Tab-separated table of C-alpha atoms in Angstrom:
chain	number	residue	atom	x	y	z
A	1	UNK	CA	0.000	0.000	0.000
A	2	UNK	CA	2.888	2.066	0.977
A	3	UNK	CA	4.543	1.949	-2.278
A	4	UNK	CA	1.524	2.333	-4.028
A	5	UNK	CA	1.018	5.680	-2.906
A	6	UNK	CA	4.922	6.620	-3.195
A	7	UNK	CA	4.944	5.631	-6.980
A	8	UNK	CA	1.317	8.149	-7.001
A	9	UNK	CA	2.839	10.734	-5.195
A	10	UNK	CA	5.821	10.469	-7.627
A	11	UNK	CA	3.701	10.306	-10.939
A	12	UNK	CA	1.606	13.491	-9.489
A	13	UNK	CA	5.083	15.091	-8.886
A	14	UNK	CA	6.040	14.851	-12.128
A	15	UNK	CA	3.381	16.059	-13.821
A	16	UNK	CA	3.376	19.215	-12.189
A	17	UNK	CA	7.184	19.873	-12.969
A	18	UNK	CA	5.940	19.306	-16.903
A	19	UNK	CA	3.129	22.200	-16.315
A	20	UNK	CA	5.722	24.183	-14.954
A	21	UNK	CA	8.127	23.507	-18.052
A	22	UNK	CA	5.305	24.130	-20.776
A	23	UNK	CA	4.078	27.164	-19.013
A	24	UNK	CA	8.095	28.424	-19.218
A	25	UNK	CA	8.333	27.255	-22.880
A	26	UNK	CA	5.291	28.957	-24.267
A	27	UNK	CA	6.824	32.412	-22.574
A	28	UNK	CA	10.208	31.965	-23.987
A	29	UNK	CA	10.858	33.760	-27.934
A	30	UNK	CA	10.461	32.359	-31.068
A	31	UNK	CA	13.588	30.094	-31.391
A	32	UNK	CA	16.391	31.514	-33.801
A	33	UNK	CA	18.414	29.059	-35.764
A	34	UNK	CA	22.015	29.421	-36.215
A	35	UNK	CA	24.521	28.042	-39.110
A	36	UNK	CA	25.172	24.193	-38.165
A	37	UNK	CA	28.720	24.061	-36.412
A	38	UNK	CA	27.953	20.462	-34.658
A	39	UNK	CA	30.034	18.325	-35.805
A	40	UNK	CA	29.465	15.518	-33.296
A	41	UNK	CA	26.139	14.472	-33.786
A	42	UNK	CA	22.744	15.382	-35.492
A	43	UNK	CA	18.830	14.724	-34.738
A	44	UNK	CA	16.444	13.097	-36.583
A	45	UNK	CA	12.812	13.203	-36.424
A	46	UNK	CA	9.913	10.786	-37.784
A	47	UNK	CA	6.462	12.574	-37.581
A	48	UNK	CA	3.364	12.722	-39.732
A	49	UNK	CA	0.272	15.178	-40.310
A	50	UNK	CA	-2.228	13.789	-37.766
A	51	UNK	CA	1.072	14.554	-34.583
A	52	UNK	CA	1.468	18.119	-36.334
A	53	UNK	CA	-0.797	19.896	-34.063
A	54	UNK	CA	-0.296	18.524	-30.859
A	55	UNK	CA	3.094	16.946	-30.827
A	56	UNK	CA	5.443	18.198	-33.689
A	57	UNK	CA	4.653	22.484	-33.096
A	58	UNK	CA	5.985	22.589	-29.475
A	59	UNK	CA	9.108	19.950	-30.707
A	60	UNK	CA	10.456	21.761	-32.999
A	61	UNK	CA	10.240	24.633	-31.005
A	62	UNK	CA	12.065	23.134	-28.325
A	63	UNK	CA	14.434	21.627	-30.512
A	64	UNK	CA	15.938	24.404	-32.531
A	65	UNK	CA	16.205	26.382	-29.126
A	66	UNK	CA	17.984	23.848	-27.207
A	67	UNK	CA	20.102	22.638	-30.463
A	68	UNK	CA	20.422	26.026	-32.524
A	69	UNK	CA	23.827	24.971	-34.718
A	70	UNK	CA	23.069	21.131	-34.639
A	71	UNK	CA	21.703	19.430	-38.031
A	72	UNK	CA	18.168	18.752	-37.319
A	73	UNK	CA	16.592	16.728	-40.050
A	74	UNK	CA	12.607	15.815	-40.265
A	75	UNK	CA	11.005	12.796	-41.867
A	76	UNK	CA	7.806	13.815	-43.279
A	77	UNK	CA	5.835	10.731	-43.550
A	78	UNK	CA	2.430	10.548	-46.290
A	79	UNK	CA	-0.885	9.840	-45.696
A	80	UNK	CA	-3.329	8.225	-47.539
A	81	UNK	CA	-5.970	10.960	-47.848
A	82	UNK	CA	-3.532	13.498	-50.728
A	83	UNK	CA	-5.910	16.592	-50.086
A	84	UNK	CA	-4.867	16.144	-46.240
A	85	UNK	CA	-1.187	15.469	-47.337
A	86	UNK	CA	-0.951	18.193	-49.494
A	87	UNK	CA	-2.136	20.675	-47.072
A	88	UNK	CA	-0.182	19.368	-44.460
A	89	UNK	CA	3.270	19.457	-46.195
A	90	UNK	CA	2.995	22.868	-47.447
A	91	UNK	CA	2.069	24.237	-44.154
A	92	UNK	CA	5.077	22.073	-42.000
A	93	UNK	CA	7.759	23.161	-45.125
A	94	UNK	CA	6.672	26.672	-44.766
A	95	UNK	CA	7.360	26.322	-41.136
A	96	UNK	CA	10.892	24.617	-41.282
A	97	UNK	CA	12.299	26.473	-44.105
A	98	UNK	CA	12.332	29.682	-40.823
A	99	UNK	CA	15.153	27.073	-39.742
A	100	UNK	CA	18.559	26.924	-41.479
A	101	UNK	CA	19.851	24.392	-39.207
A	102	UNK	CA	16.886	22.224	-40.122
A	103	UNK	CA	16.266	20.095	-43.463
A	104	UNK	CA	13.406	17.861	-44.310
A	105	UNK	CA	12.642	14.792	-46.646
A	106	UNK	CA	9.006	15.099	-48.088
A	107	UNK	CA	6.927	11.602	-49.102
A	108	UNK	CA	3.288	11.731	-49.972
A	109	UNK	CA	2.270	7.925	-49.522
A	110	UNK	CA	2.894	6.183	-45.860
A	111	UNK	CA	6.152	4.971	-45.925
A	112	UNK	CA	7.607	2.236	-43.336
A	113	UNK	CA	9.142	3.445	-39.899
A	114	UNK	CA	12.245	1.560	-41.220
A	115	UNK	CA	12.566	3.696	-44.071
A	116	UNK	CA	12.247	6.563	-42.663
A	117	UNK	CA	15.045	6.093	-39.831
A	118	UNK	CA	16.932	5.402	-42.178
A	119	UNK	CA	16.942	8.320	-44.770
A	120	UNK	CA	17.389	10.198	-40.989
A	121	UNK	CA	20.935	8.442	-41.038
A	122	UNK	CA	21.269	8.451	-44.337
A	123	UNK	CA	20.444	12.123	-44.398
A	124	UNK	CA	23.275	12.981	-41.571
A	125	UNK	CA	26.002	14.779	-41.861
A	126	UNK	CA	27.974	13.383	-38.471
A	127	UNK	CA	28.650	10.239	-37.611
A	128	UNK	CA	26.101	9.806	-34.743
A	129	UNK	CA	22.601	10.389	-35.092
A	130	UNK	CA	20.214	11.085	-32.578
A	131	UNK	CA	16.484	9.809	-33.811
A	132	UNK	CA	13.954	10.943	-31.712
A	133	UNK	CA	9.998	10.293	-31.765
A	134	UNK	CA	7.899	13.420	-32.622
A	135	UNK	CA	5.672	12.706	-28.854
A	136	UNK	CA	8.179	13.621	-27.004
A	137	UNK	CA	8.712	16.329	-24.496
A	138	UNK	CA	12.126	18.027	-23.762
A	139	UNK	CA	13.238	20.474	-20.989
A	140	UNK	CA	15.389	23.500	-21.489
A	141	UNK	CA	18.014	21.464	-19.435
A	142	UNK	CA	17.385	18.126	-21.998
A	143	UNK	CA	20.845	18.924	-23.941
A	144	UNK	CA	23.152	19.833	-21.014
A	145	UNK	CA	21.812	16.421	-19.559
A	146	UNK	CA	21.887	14.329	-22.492
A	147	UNK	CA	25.535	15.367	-23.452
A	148	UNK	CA	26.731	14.556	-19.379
A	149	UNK	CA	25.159	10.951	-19.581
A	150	UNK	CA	27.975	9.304	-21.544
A	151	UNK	CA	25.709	8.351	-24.611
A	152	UNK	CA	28.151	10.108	-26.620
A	153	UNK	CA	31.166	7.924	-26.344
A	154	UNK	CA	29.489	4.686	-27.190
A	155	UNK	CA	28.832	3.723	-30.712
A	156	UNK	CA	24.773	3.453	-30.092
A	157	UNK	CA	22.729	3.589	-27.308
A	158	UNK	CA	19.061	3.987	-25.859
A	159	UNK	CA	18.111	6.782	-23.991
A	160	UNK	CA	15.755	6.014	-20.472
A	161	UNK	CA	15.542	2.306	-21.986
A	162	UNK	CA	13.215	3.385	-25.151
A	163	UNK	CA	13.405	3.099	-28.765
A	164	UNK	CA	11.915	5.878	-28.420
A	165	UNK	CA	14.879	8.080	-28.683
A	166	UNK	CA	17.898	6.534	-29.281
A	167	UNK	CA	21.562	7.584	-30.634
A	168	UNK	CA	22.891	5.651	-33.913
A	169	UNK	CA	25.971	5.651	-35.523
A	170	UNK	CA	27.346	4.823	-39.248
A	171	UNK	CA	30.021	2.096	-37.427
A	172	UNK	CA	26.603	0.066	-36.173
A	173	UNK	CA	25.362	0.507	-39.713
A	174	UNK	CA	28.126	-0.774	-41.178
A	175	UNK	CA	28.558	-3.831	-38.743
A	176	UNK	CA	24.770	-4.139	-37.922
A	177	UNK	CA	22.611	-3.764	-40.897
A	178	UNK	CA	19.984	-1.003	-41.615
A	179	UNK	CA	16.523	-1.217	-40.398
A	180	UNK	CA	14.969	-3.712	-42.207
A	181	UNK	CA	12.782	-2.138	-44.572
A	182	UNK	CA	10.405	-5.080	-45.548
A	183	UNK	CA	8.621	-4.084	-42.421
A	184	UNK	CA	5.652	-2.051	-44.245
A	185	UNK	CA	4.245	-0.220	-41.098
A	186	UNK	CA	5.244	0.933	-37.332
A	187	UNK	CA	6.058	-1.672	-34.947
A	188	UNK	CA	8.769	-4.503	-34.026
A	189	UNK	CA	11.467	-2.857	-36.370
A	190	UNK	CA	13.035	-1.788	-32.841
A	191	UNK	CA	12.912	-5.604	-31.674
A	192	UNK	CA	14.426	-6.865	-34.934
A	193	UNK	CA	17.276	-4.191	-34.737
A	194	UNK	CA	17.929	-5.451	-30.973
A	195	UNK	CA	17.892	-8.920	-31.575
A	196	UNK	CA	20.626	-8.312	-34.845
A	197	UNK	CA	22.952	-6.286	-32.142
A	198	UNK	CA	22.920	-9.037	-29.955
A	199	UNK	CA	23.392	-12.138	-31.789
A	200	UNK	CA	26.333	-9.649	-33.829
A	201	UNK	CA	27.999	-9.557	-30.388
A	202	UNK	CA	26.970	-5.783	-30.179
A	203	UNK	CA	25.705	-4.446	-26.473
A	204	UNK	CA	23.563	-0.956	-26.865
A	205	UNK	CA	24.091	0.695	-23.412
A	206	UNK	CA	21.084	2.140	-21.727
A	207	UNK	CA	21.397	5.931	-20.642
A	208	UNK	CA	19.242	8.027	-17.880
A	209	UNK	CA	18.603	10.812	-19.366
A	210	UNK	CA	16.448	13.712	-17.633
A	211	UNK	CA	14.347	16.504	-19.154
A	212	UNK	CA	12.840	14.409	-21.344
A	213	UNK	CA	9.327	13.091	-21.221
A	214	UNK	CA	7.915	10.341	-23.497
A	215	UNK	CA	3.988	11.146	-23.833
A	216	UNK	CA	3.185	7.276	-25.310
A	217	UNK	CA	0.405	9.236	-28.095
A	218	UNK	CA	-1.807	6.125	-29.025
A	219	UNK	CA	-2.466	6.081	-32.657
A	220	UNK	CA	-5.817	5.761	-34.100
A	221	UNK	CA	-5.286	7.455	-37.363
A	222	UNK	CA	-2.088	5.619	-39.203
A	223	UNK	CA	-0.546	7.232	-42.853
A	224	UNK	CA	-1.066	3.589	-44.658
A	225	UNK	CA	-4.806	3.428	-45.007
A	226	UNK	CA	-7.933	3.295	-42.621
A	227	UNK	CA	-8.763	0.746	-40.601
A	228	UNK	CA	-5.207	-0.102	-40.368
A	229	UNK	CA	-4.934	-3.757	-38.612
A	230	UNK	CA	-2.995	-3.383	-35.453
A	231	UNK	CA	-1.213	-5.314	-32.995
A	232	UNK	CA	-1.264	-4.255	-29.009
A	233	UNK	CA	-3.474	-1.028	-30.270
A	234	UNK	CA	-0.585	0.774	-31.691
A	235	UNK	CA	1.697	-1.653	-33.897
A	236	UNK	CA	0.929	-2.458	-37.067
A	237	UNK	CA	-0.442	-5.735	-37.877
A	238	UNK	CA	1.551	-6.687	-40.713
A	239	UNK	CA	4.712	-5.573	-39.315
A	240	UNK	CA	4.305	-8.560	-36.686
A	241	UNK	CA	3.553	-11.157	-39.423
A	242	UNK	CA	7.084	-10.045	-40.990
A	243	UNK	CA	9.060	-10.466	-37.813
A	244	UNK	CA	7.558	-13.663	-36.969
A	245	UNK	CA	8.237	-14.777	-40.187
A	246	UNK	CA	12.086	-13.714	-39.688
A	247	UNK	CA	12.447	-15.190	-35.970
A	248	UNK	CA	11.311	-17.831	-34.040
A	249	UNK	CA	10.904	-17.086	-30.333
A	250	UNK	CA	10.211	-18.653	-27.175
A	251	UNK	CA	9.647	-18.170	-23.280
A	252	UNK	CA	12.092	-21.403	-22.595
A	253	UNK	CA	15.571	-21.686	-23.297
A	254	UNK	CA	16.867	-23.955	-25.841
A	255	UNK	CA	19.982	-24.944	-28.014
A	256	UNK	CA	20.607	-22.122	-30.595
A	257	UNK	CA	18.126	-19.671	-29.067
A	258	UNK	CA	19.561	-16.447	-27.741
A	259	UNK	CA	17.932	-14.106	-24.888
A	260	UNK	CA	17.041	-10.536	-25.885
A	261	UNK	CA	16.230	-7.637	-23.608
A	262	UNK	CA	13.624	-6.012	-25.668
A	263	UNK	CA	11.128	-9.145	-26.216
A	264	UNK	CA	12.343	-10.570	-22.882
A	265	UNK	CA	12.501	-13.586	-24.746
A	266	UNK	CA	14.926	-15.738	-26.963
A	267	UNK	CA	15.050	-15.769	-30.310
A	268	UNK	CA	16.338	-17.476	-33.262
A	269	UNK	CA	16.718	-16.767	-36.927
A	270	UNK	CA	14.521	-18.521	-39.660
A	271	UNK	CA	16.697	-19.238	-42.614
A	272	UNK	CA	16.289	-17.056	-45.904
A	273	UNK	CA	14.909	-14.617	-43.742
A	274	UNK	CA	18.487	-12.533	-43.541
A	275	UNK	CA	18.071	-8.591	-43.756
A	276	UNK	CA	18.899	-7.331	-46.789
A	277	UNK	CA	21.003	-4.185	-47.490
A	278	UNK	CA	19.023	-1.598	-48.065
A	279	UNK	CA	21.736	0.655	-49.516
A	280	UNK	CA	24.561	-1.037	-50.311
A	281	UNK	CA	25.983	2.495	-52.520
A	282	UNK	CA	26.636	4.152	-49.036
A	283	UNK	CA	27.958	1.069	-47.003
């Protein structure tokens, strides 16, 4: 009972610090880009026309005044409705063309999360990339924090244990794989990517990272179609029947099945199922 309350006395807590920090947010300027000296890492950001509102105005607010001379790039994702789309894009290019440190790839059909991460990699000009969801929150004290947490020496790494917002780097690429692309929608493309760094012998490092807030937005509305199948309310449905079509798993140990963190599970490979390089040109 005891800890019940603590972890609701916590959770209340915290909320209240975030209506502080959007109240101080929505009084600071407009953000004023600068020319992009960073040569350390960049930011990438998925997001799509029904987050643009809500999620994606405050962001990129928040992002070009906390990163000013850092390459931001955005991932414009399509939607199936092209009035929508077409609206949509010419209102969010207006916007980010006020940025010079920020540059954005357009795409008027839903494209695959996969794809998109990686034209953000692709699309860098460092080494390391940080790819961040578009529901996220950040506090003014998000870079001095993220920078102090040691992320930056490793070659990838998650930040507060989420695919959410991770950091990515060409030498993973390169020994790794890209995201595998044959997974059409959102969902489980994290899980593959884990289960390739471990059975390649690769550990990505978990980082606490404060100032930052993952909001979780359920979606109801995805770019592919209507009436989008889904798994667990917010994957897509088709995704899963590719990754169980690439990997067996199971709750019990057994010969040539390895554990993996992010199913909490072990997995194995299903033959002819190997990922494919995407882009071999820029390996």
């Amino acid at each position: 009972m005891a800890g019940k309350f603590i972890r609701l006395a916590k959770h209340q807590l915290s909320n209240l610090k975030w209506r502080f920090i959007d109240v101080a947010w929505k009084s600071k300027p407009s953000p004023v880009a600068k020319v992009v000296t960073n040569t350390i890492y960049s930011i990438g950001v998925v997001t799509y026309v029904n987050r643009y509102e809500i999620h994606f105005l405050p962001l990129i607010k928040r992002l070009v005044t906390v990163f000013p001379e850092t390459q931001i790039t955005i991932a414009i994702n399509g939607y199936y409705d092209a009035d929508i789309q077409k609206e949509y894009l010419a209102k969010i290019t207006g916007l980010l063309k006020m940025y010079q440190n920020v540059n954005f790839i357009t795409y008027n059909t839903g494209q695959s999360l996969s794809k998109l991460w990686n034209q953000l990699i692709i699309h860098s000009k460092t080494n390391k990339t940080f790819i961040f969801n578009d529901d996220i929150k950040i506090a003014s004290s998000f870079r001095t924090k993220l920078e102090a947490s040691g992320i930056l020496d490793e070659p990838c790494g998650l930040i507060n244990a989420s695919w959410s917002h991770f950091l990515m780097s060409n030498k993973i690429i390169k020994k790794n794989g890209w995201f595998d692309e044959r997974f059409p929608g959102v969902g489980y493309e994290d899980q593959d990517y884990e289960i390739r760094l471990v059975l390649n012998g690769i550990t990505i490092k978990d980082f606490k990272v404060g100032g930052l807030k993952n909001l979780v937005f359920k979606t109801t509305d995805f770019s592919y179609g209507e009436n989008v199948e889904t798994d667990f309310e917010k994957y897509s449905s088709d995704n899963g029947k590719v990754f169980f079509k690439k990997w067996k798993v199971t709750q019990v140990e057994e010969k040539g099945f390895t554990w993996v963190r992010i199913i909490q599970a072990y997995a194995q490979p299903i033959e002819e199922m190997e990922t494919p390089n995407f882009y071999p040109e820029i390996n």
